[in-house]
Amino acid sequence: MVKQVQIGKTDLYVNPIGLGTNAVGGHNIYPNLSEETGKEVVRTALKSGINFLDTAYIYGPERSEELIGEVLKEQGNREKVVIATKGAHKFVDGKIVIDNSPAFLKESVDNSLKRLQTDYIDLFYIHFPDEKTPKDEAVGALKELKDAGKIKAIGVSNFSIEQLKEANKDGYVDVLQSEYNLFKRAVEDQLLPYTADTGISFIPYFPLAAGLLGGKYTKNTTFNDGRAKNPLFQGEAFERNLQKVEQIREIANEKGAETAHVVLAWYLTRDSIDVLIPGAKRPDQVSNNLKTLDVHLTNEEIEKISRIFK
């Protein structure tokens, strides 16, 4: 049985490996998704001991929350699952607009509750900051919902250090979710120290850098999706990055593990990172993600990995 960890200062306890569900019903993110496969991914996660699901209104839009709601209803074990979802997007005249106004956030939570077929959300995030709403006012609206029992913990996502400090003026923020991986370490300068000092849990997204840190690519791999324009995947930079990943593979080989497992295990050694949310498009990938918990890094290995990607 995996020892569960506390998410920051919340009352939420989870398996350190959760499940990111943008490929469950996220038709606007991935083409040709099978919804039945997506539901099977969620079922496999719950059966395997993963109890933390991360979704959002914009995955679909709406569909990821709906599919998770269907699975939770059929399984009948809502109280054993920790659900995180996010809101801030809305469509105005066919265009996406970001809105952090208290009224819209309250409406977003009510709509997510319906889609998830539940009467409370464990962790609700403001998905992106807007340009006009004072951040402490936005978080204040979520605090009212927390006091009313509709949500249990308050998160913000994609906030700068200034926005996070404003949002946390009253100490209400429980979790920050931001992009962080070995190639993209800017959050180490200010955000991670701040979250560590304030007891805010930090949850990284894109931890495997669009698959680059998974160790499955070679210099001959070609990309016809968004990665083709990503500087990490271009020319000499791509080859240099692959050489760095190769050094992780050496550590992984010594441990009988995969490169991705070593990378994910490294994140769990960072201050204020309690849980990870790698995604999965197939049930076997869910089981594979859990092998991260079998990897134990020495202090020397932790330092070596940090140096490789300095």
mmCIF file of C-alpha atoms in Angstrom:
data_model
loop_
_atom_site.group_PDB
_atom_site.id
_atom_site.type_symbol
_atom_site.label_atom_id
_atom_site.label_comp_id
_atom_site.label_asym_id
_atom_site.label_seq_id
_atom_site.Cartn_x
_atom_site.Cartn_y
_atom_site.Cartn_z
ATOM 1 C CA MET A 1 0.000 0.000 0.000
ATOM 2 C CA VAL A 2 1.425 3.380 -1.021
ATOM 3 C CA LYS A 3 1.892 5.833 1.829
ATOM 4 C CA GLN A 4 -0.325 8.821 1.119
ATOM 5 C CA VAL A 5 1.046 12.347 1.352
ATOM 6 C CA GLN A 6 -0.620 15.534 2.516
ATOM 7 C CA ILE A 7 -1.060 18.232 -0.118
ATOM 8 C CA GLY A 8 0.588 21.231 1.542
ATOM 9 C CA LYS A 9 -1.451 22.486 4.484
ATOM 10 C CA THR A 10 -4.770 21.073 3.212
ATOM 11 C CA ASP A 11 -6.736 18.163 4.630
ATOM 12 C CA LEU A 12 -6.232 16.272 1.355
ATOM 13 C CA TYR A 13 -4.130 13.084 1.358
ATOM 14 C CA VAL A 14 -3.143 11.461 -1.914
ATOM 15 C CA ASN A 15 -0.938 8.953 -3.656
ATOM 16 C CA PRO A 16 2.165 10.988 -4.719
ATOM 17 C CA ILE A 17 1.408 9.970 -8.321
ATOM 18 C CA GLY A 18 -1.888 11.388 -9.525
ATOM 19 C CA LEU A 19 -3.428 11.492 -12.991
ATOM 20 C CA GLY A 20 -3.606 14.477 -15.334
ATOM 21 C CA THR A 21 -6.728 14.013 -17.455
ATOM 22 C CA ASN A 22 -6.446 16.411 -20.390
ATOM 23 C CA ALA A 23 -6.457 13.316 -22.637
ATOM 24 C CA VAL A 24 -9.719 12.132 -21.061
ATOM 25 C CA GLY A 25 -12.305 13.886 -23.205
ATOM 26 C CA GLY A 26 -9.890 16.672 -24.154
ATOM 27 C CA HIS A 27 -11.023 16.730 -27.783
ATOM 28 C CA ASN A 28 -9.792 20.306 -28.237
ATOM 29 C CA ILE A 29 -6.287 19.237 -27.167
ATOM 30 C CA TYR A 30 -5.880 15.818 -28.797
ATOM 31 C CA PRO A 31 -7.635 14.772 -32.019
ATOM 32 C CA ASN A 32 -9.362 11.395 -32.353
ATOM 33 C CA LEU A 33 -9.664 10.587 -28.655
ATOM 34 C CA SER A 34 -11.750 7.590 -27.683
ATOM 35 C CA GLU A 35 -14.014 8.521 -24.788
ATOM 36 C CA GLU A 36 -14.344 4.890 -23.712
ATOM 37 C CA THR A 37 -10.537 4.600 -23.545
ATOM 38 C CA GLY A 38 -10.490 7.814 -21.513
ATOM 39 C CA LYS A 39 -12.953 6.372 -19.018
ATOM 40 C CA GLU A 40 -10.906 3.172 -18.848
ATOM 41 C CA VAL A 41 -7.820 5.283 -18.051
ATOM 42 C CA VAL A 42 -9.674 6.766 -15.070
ATOM 43 C CA ARG A 43 -10.964 3.356 -13.944
ATOM 44 C CA THR A 44 -7.452 1.889 -14.159
ATOM 45 C CA ALA A 45 -6.047 4.766 -12.125
ATOM 46 C CA LEU A 46 -8.605 4.283 -9.350
ATOM 47 C CA LYS A 47 -8.119 0.503 -9.395
ATOM 48 C CA SER A 48 -4.318 0.947 -9.180
ATOM 49 C CA GLY A 49 -4.458 3.096 -6.054
ATOM 50 C CA ILE A 50 -4.251 6.529 -7.716
ATOM 51 C CA ASN A 51 -6.774 8.708 -5.901
ATOM 52 C CA PHE A 52 -5.933 12.194 -7.245
ATOM 53 C CA LEU A 53 -7.487 13.276 -10.562
ATOM 54 C CA ASP A 54 -6.628 16.629 -12.151
ATOM 55 C CA THR A 55 -9.026 18.027 -14.735
ATOM 56 C CA ALA A 56 -10.362 21.395 -15.959
ATOM 57 C CA TYR A 57 -13.376 23.003 -17.622
ATOM 58 C CA ILE A 58 -11.329 23.760 -20.755
ATOM 59 C CA TYR A 59 -10.402 20.079 -21.351
ATOM 60 C CA GLY A 60 -13.058 19.292 -23.906
ATOM 61 C CA PRO A 61 -14.335 21.906 -23.104
ATOM 62 C CA GLU A 62 -16.427 20.361 -20.297
ATOM 63 C CA ARG A 63 -16.093 16.786 -21.537
ATOM 64 C CA SER A 64 -13.229 15.684 -19.275
ATOM 65 C CA GLU A 65 -15.208 16.652 -16.172
ATOM 66 C CA GLU A 66 -18.306 14.896 -17.535
ATOM 67 C CA LEU A 67 -16.489 11.623 -18.228
ATOM 68 C CA ILE A 68 -14.832 11.646 -14.800
ATOM 69 C CA GLY A 69 -18.264 12.285 -13.265
ATOM 70 C CA GLU A 70 -19.663 9.260 -15.102
ATOM 71 C CA VAL A 71 -16.873 6.993 -13.843
ATOM 72 C CA LEU A 72 -17.194 8.230 -10.259
ATOM 73 C CA LYS A 73 -20.936 7.613 -10.354
ATOM 74 C CA GLU A 74 -20.549 4.043 -11.633
ATOM 75 C CA GLN A 75 -17.770 3.280 -9.115
ATOM 76 C CA GLY A 76 -19.667 4.739 -6.168
ATOM 77 C CA ASN A 77 -16.528 5.670 -4.221
ATOM 78 C CA ARG A 78 -16.554 9.465 -4.469
ATOM 79 C CA GLU A 79 -15.277 9.984 -0.911
ATOM 80 C CA LYS A 80 -12.103 8.006 -1.694
ATOM 81 C CA VAL A 81 -11.154 10.206 -4.656
ATOM 82 C CA VAL A 82 -9.554 13.662 -4.538
ATOM 83 C CA ILE A 83 -10.722 15.726 -7.515
ATOM 84 C CA ALA A 84 -8.983 18.880 -8.697
ATOM 85 C CA THR A 85 -10.525 20.996 -11.425
ATOM 86 C CA LYS A 86 -9.970 24.480 -12.818
ATOM 87 C CA GLY A 87 -11.994 27.368 -14.164
ATOM 88 C CA ALA A 88 -11.429 30.836 -15.684
ATOM 89 C CA HIS A 89 -12.184 30.300 -19.378
ATOM 90 C CA LYS A 90 -15.434 31.311 -21.015
ATOM 91 C CA PHE A 91 -16.572 31.767 -24.590
ATOM 92 C CA VAL A 92 -17.722 35.219 -25.697
ATOM 93 C CA ASP A 93 -18.807 35.506 -29.352
ATOM 94 C CA GLY A 94 -16.934 32.284 -30.089
ATOM 95 C CA LYS A 95 -13.673 33.519 -28.555
ATOM 96 C CA ILE A 96 -12.071 32.352 -25.314
ATOM 97 C CA VAL A 97 -11.942 34.995 -22.594
ATOM 98 C CA ILE A 98 -10.269 34.657 -19.161
ATOM 99 C CA ASP A 99 -12.457 35.815 -16.262
ATOM 100 C CA ASN A 100 -11.487 35.757 -12.557
ATOM 101 C CA SER A 101 -14.440 37.808 -11.320
ATOM 102 C CA PRO A 102 -15.996 36.442 -8.106
ATOM 103 C CA ALA A 103 -19.370 35.993 -9.822
ATOM 104 C CA PHE A 104 -17.890 33.986 -12.694
ATOM 105 C CA LEU A 105 -15.729 31.800 -10.419
ATOM 106 C CA LYS A 106 -18.769 30.929 -8.302
ATOM 107 C CA GLU A 107 -20.740 30.089 -11.441
ATOM 108 C CA SER A 108 -17.792 27.972 -12.696
ATOM 109 C CA VAL A 109 -17.694 25.938 -9.488
ATOM 110 C CA ASP A 110 -21.452 25.288 -9.629
ATOM 111 C CA ASN A 111 -21.194 24.147 -13.255
ATOM 112 C CA SER A 112 -18.212 21.888 -12.505
ATOM 113 C CA LEU A 113 -20.141 20.311 -9.626
ATOM 114 C CA LYS A 114 -22.933 19.382 -12.054
ATOM 115 C CA ARG A 115 -20.569 17.935 -14.665
ATOM 116 C CA LEU A 116 -18.636 15.946 -12.057
ATOM 117 C CA GLN A 117 -21.928 14.768 -10.493
ATOM 118 C CA THR A 118 -20.714 15.597 -7.002
ATOM 119 C CA ASP A 119 -21.640 18.026 -4.236
ATOM 120 C CA TYR A 120 -18.072 19.150 -3.467
ATOM 121 C CA ILE A 121 -14.761 19.654 -5.275
ATOM 122 C CA ASP A 122 -11.618 18.826 -3.317
ATOM 123 C CA LEU A 123 -9.359 21.399 -5.009
ATOM 124 C CA PHE A 124 -10.521 24.204 -7.289
ATOM 125 C CA TYR A 125 -7.998 26.314 -9.197
ATOM 126 C CA ILE A 126 -8.227 29.657 -10.917
ATOM 127 C CA HIS A 127 -6.809 28.271 -14.165
ATOM 128 C CA PHE A 128 -5.258 31.499 -15.528
ATOM 129 C CA PRO A 129 -5.088 35.059 -14.163
ATOM 130 C CA ASP A 130 -7.134 37.716 -15.916
ATOM 131 C CA GLU A 131 -5.912 41.298 -16.345
ATOM 132 C CA LYS A 132 -8.452 43.169 -14.239
ATOM 133 C CA THR A 133 -9.672 41.247 -11.173
ATOM 134 C CA PRO A 134 -7.667 41.853 -7.962
ATOM 135 C CA LYS A 135 -6.278 38.423 -7.168
ATOM 136 C CA ASP A 136 -7.151 38.539 -3.463
ATOM 137 C CA GLU A 137 -10.774 39.267 -4.422
ATOM 138 C CA ALA A 138 -10.857 36.267 -6.746
ATOM 139 C CA VAL A 139 -9.404 34.012 -4.046
ATOM 140 C CA GLY A 140 -11.807 35.582 -1.522
ATOM 141 C CA ALA A 141 -14.710 34.278 -3.621
ATOM 142 C CA LEU A 142 -13.227 30.779 -3.464
ATOM 143 C CA LYS A 143 -12.813 31.150 0.311
ATOM 144 C CA GLU A 144 -16.570 31.798 0.533
ATOM 145 C CA LEU A 145 -17.188 28.610 -1.445
ATOM 146 C CA LYS A 146 -14.787 26.736 0.845
ATOM 147 C CA ASP A 147 -16.650 28.004 3.910
ATOM 148 C CA ALA A 148 -19.905 26.852 2.266
ATOM 149 C CA GLY A 149 -18.482 23.337 1.743
ATOM 150 C CA LYS A 150 -18.526 23.461 -2.066
ATOM 151 C CA ILE A 151 -14.729 23.214 -2.308
ATOM 152 C CA LYS A 152 -12.151 21.941 0.178
ATOM 153 C CA ALA A 153 -8.971 23.663 -1.011
ATOM 154 C CA ILE A 154 -8.024 26.700 -3.103
ATOM 155 C CA GLY A 155 -5.545 26.668 -5.975
ATOM 156 C CA VAL A 156 -4.188 29.095 -8.533
ATOM 157 C CA SER A 157 -2.469 28.159 -11.787
ATOM 158 C CA ASN A 158 -0.080 30.016 -14.099
ATOM 159 C CA PHE A 159 0.289 32.943 -11.658
ATOM 160 C CA SER A 160 3.477 35.024 -11.549
ATOM 161 C CA ILE A 161 5.194 35.596 -8.200
ATOM 162 C CA GLU A 162 3.524 39.029 -7.920
ATOM 163 C CA GLN A 163 0.094 37.624 -8.716
ATOM 164 C CA LEU A 164 0.596 34.754 -6.267
ATOM 165 C CA LYS A 165 1.570 37.116 -3.446
ATOM 166 C CA GLU A 166 -1.492 39.256 -4.141
ATOM 167 C CA ALA A 167 -3.712 36.161 -4.301
ATOM 168 C CA ASN A 168 -2.284 34.891 -1.004
ATOM 169 C CA LYS A 169 -2.587 38.212 0.855
ATOM 170 C CA ASP A 170 -4.895 36.583 3.406
ATOM 171 C CA GLY A 171 -3.088 33.228 3.396
ATOM 172 C CA TYR A 172 -5.932 31.394 1.635
ATOM 173 C CA VAL A 173 -3.999 29.836 -1.281
ATOM 174 C CA ASP A 174 -3.294 26.116 -0.768
ATOM 175 C CA VAL A 175 -1.798 25.042 -4.110
ATOM 176 C CA LEU A 176 0.033 26.573 -7.071
ATOM 177 C CA GLN A 177 0.172 24.734 -10.395
ATOM 178 C CA SER A 178 2.710 25.939 -12.965
ATOM 179 C CA GLU A 179 4.864 24.637 -15.770
ATOM 180 C CA TYR A 180 8.077 23.141 -14.419
ATOM 181 C CA ASN A 181 10.489 20.593 -15.762
ATOM 182 C CA LEU A 182 14.233 20.024 -15.927
ATOM 183 C CA PHE A 183 14.461 22.142 -19.085
ATOM 184 C CA LYS A 184 12.251 24.927 -17.721
ATOM 185 C CA ARG A 185 13.370 25.822 -14.203
ATOM 186 C CA ALA A 186 12.502 29.524 -13.838
ATOM 187 C CA VAL A 187 10.072 28.746 -10.980
ATOM 188 C CA GLU A 188 13.090 27.791 -8.840
ATOM 189 C CA ASP A 189 14.109 31.473 -8.609
ATOM 190 C CA GLN A 190 11.112 32.888 -6.717
ATOM 191 C CA LEU A 191 7.975 30.753 -6.937
ATOM 192 C CA LEU A 192 9.319 27.544 -5.357
ATOM 193 C CA PRO A 193 11.034 29.371 -2.446
ATOM 194 C CA TYR A 194 7.805 31.327 -1.802
ATOM 195 C CA THR A 195 5.627 28.193 -1.828
ATOM 196 C CA ALA A 196 8.071 26.426 0.495
ATOM 197 C CA ASP A 197 8.028 29.393 2.926
ATOM 198 C CA THR A 198 4.234 29.685 2.966
ATOM 199 C CA GLY A 199 3.255 25.999 3.013
ATOM 200 C CA ILE A 200 1.698 26.190 -0.455
ATOM 201 C CA SER A 201 1.981 22.907 -2.361
ATOM 202 C CA PHE A 202 3.494 23.215 -5.849
ATOM 203 C CA ILE A 203 2.177 20.908 -8.574
ATOM 204 C CA PRO A 204 4.154 20.973 -11.846
ATOM 205 C CA TYR A 205 2.568 20.454 -15.237
ATOM 206 C CA PHE A 206 4.421 19.336 -18.396
ATOM 207 C CA PRO A 207 6.911 17.515 -16.110
ATOM 208 C CA LEU A 208 8.263 15.473 -19.032
ATOM 209 C CA ALA A 209 8.623 18.485 -21.379
ATOM 210 C CA ALA A 210 6.241 17.225 -24.073
ATOM 211 C CA GLY A 211 7.839 13.770 -23.856
ATOM 212 C CA LEU A 212 11.428 14.930 -24.339
ATOM 213 C CA LEU A 213 12.388 13.849 -20.810
ATOM 214 C CA GLY A 214 10.742 10.466 -21.327
ATOM 215 C CA GLY A 215 13.773 9.201 -23.241
ATOM 216 C CA LYS A 216 11.843 7.908 -26.265
ATOM 217 C CA TYR A 217 13.164 10.299 -28.944
ATOM 218 C CA THR A 218 16.334 10.194 -31.060
ATOM 219 C CA LYS A 219 17.918 12.892 -33.221
ATOM 220 C CA ASN A 220 16.099 11.357 -36.210
ATOM 221 C CA THR A 221 12.642 11.719 -34.654
ATOM 222 C CA THR A 222 10.452 14.156 -36.574
ATOM 223 C CA PHE A 223 7.442 16.030 -35.201
ATOM 224 C CA ASN A 224 4.366 17.320 -37.009
ATOM 225 C CA ASP A 225 2.574 18.803 -34.004
ATOM 226 C CA GLY A 226 3.288 21.740 -31.685
ATOM 227 C CA ARG A 227 6.690 20.301 -30.844
ATOM 228 C CA ALA A 228 7.913 21.169 -34.340
ATOM 229 C CA LYS A 229 7.885 24.853 -33.277
ATOM 230 C CA ASN A 230 9.146 24.298 -29.742
ATOM 231 C CA PRO A 231 12.764 25.535 -29.343
ATOM 232 C CA LEU A 232 13.583 22.463 -27.214
ATOM 233 C CA PHE A 233 13.012 20.269 -30.282
ATOM 234 C CA GLN A 234 14.912 22.292 -32.873
ATOM 235 C CA GLY A 235 18.324 21.793 -34.468
ATOM 236 C CA GLU A 236 21.426 21.710 -32.305
ATOM 237 C CA ALA A 237 19.433 22.504 -29.173
ATOM 238 C CA PHE A 238 17.452 19.290 -29.696
ATOM 239 C CA GLU A 239 20.652 17.244 -30.011
ATOM 240 C CA ARG A 240 22.134 18.845 -26.876
ATOM 241 C CA ASN A 241 18.920 18.146 -24.986
ATOM 242 C CA LEU A 242 18.964 14.506 -26.078
ATOM 243 C CA GLN A 243 22.523 14.195 -24.729
ATOM 244 C CA LYS A 244 21.312 15.428 -21.344
ATOM 245 C CA VAL A 245 18.445 12.938 -21.373
ATOM 246 C CA GLU A 246 20.986 10.213 -22.220
ATOM 247 C CA GLN A 247 22.786 10.948 -18.935
ATOM 248 C CA ILE A 248 19.501 10.402 -17.076
ATOM 249 C CA ARG A 249 19.068 7.127 -18.939
ATOM 250 C CA GLU A 250 22.395 5.939 -17.525
ATOM 251 C CA ILE A 251 21.105 6.527 -13.985
ATOM 252 C CA ALA A 252 17.824 4.809 -14.900
ATOM 253 C CA ASN A 253 19.619 1.776 -16.358
ATOM 254 C CA GLU A 254 21.576 1.309 -13.127
ATOM 255 C CA LYS A 255 18.266 1.204 -11.260
ATOM 256 C CA GLY A 256 16.419 -0.980 -13.757
ATOM 257 C CA ALA A 257 14.009 1.907 -14.282
ATOM 258 C CA GLU A 258 12.867 4.047 -17.192
ATOM 259 C CA THR A 259 14.184 7.550 -17.831
ATOM 260 C CA ALA A 260 10.750 9.084 -17.172
ATOM 261 C CA HIS A 261 10.527 7.407 -13.759
ATOM 262 C CA VAL A 262 13.871 8.879 -12.673
ATOM 263 C CA VAL A 263 12.844 12.362 -13.843
ATOM 264 C CA LEU A 264 9.506 12.180 -12.015
ATOM 265 C CA ALA A 265 11.195 10.831 -8.880
ATOM 266 C CA TRP A 266 13.579 13.819 -8.963
ATOM 267 C CA TYR A 267 10.648 16.263 -8.807
ATOM 268 C CA LEU A 268 9.336 14.529 -5.687
ATOM 269 C CA THR A 269 12.618 15.411 -3.928
ATOM 270 C CA ARG A 270 11.950 19.164 -4.413
ATOM 271 C CA ASP A 271 10.667 21.355 -1.593
ATOM 272 C CA SER A 272 6.879 21.868 -1.666
ATOM 273 C CA ILE A 273 6.257 19.293 -4.437
ATOM 274 C CA ASP A 274 4.023 16.682 -2.817
ATOM 275 C CA VAL A 275 2.281 15.125 -5.804
ATOM 276 C CA LEU A 276 2.734 14.783 -9.575
ATOM 277 C CA ILE A 277 0.044 14.549 -12.247
ATOM 278 C CA PRO A 278 1.536 12.834 -15.315
ATOM 279 C CA GLY A 279 -1.057 12.278 -18.019
ATOM 280 C CA ALA A 280 -2.026 9.083 -19.796
ATOM 281 C CA LYS A 281 -3.829 8.305 -23.036
ATOM 282 C CA ARG A 282 -3.941 4.547 -22.407
ATOM 283 C CA PRO A 283 -4.538 2.408 -19.303
ATOM 284 C CA ASP A 284 -1.066 0.803 -19.497
ATOM 285 C CA GLN A 285 0.525 4.270 -19.229
ATOM 286 C CA VAL A 286 -1.252 4.790 -15.898
ATOM 287 C CA SER A 287 0.304 1.630 -14.457
ATOM 288 C CA ASN A 288 3.674 2.633 -15.886
ATOM 289 C CA ASN A 289 3.575 6.075 -14.205
ATOM 290 C CA LEU A 290 3.178 4.366 -10.825
ATOM 291 C CA LYS A 291 6.602 2.702 -11.208
ATOM 292 C CA THR A 292 8.046 6.123 -10.314
ATOM 293 C CA LEU A 293 7.389 5.245 -6.680
ATOM 294 C CA ASP A 294 9.888 2.343 -6.913
ATOM 295 C CA VAL A 295 12.746 4.741 -7.765
ATOM 296 C CA HIS A 296 14.815 6.013 -4.842
ATOM 297 C CA LEU A 297 17.490 8.576 -5.677
ATOM 298 C CA THR A 298 20.606 9.146 -3.571
ATOM 299 C CA ASN A 299 21.654 12.700 -2.675
ATOM 300 C CA GLU A 300 24.507 12.360 -5.176
ATOM 301 C CA GLU A 301 22.095 11.362 -7.954
ATOM 302 C CA ILE A 302 19.736 14.227 -7.098
ATOM 303 C CA GLU A 303 22.638 16.707 -7.332
ATOM 304 C CA LYS A 304 23.946 15.131 -10.535
ATOM 305 C CA ILE A 305 20.574 15.431 -12.278
ATOM 306 C CA SER A 306 20.310 19.065 -11.174
ATOM 307 C CA ARG A 307 23.807 19.798 -12.556
ATOM 308 C CA ILE A 308 23.126 18.127 -15.914
ATOM 309 C CA PHE A 309 20.230 20.520 -16.516
ATOM 310 C CA LYS A 310 21.703 23.615 -14.889
#
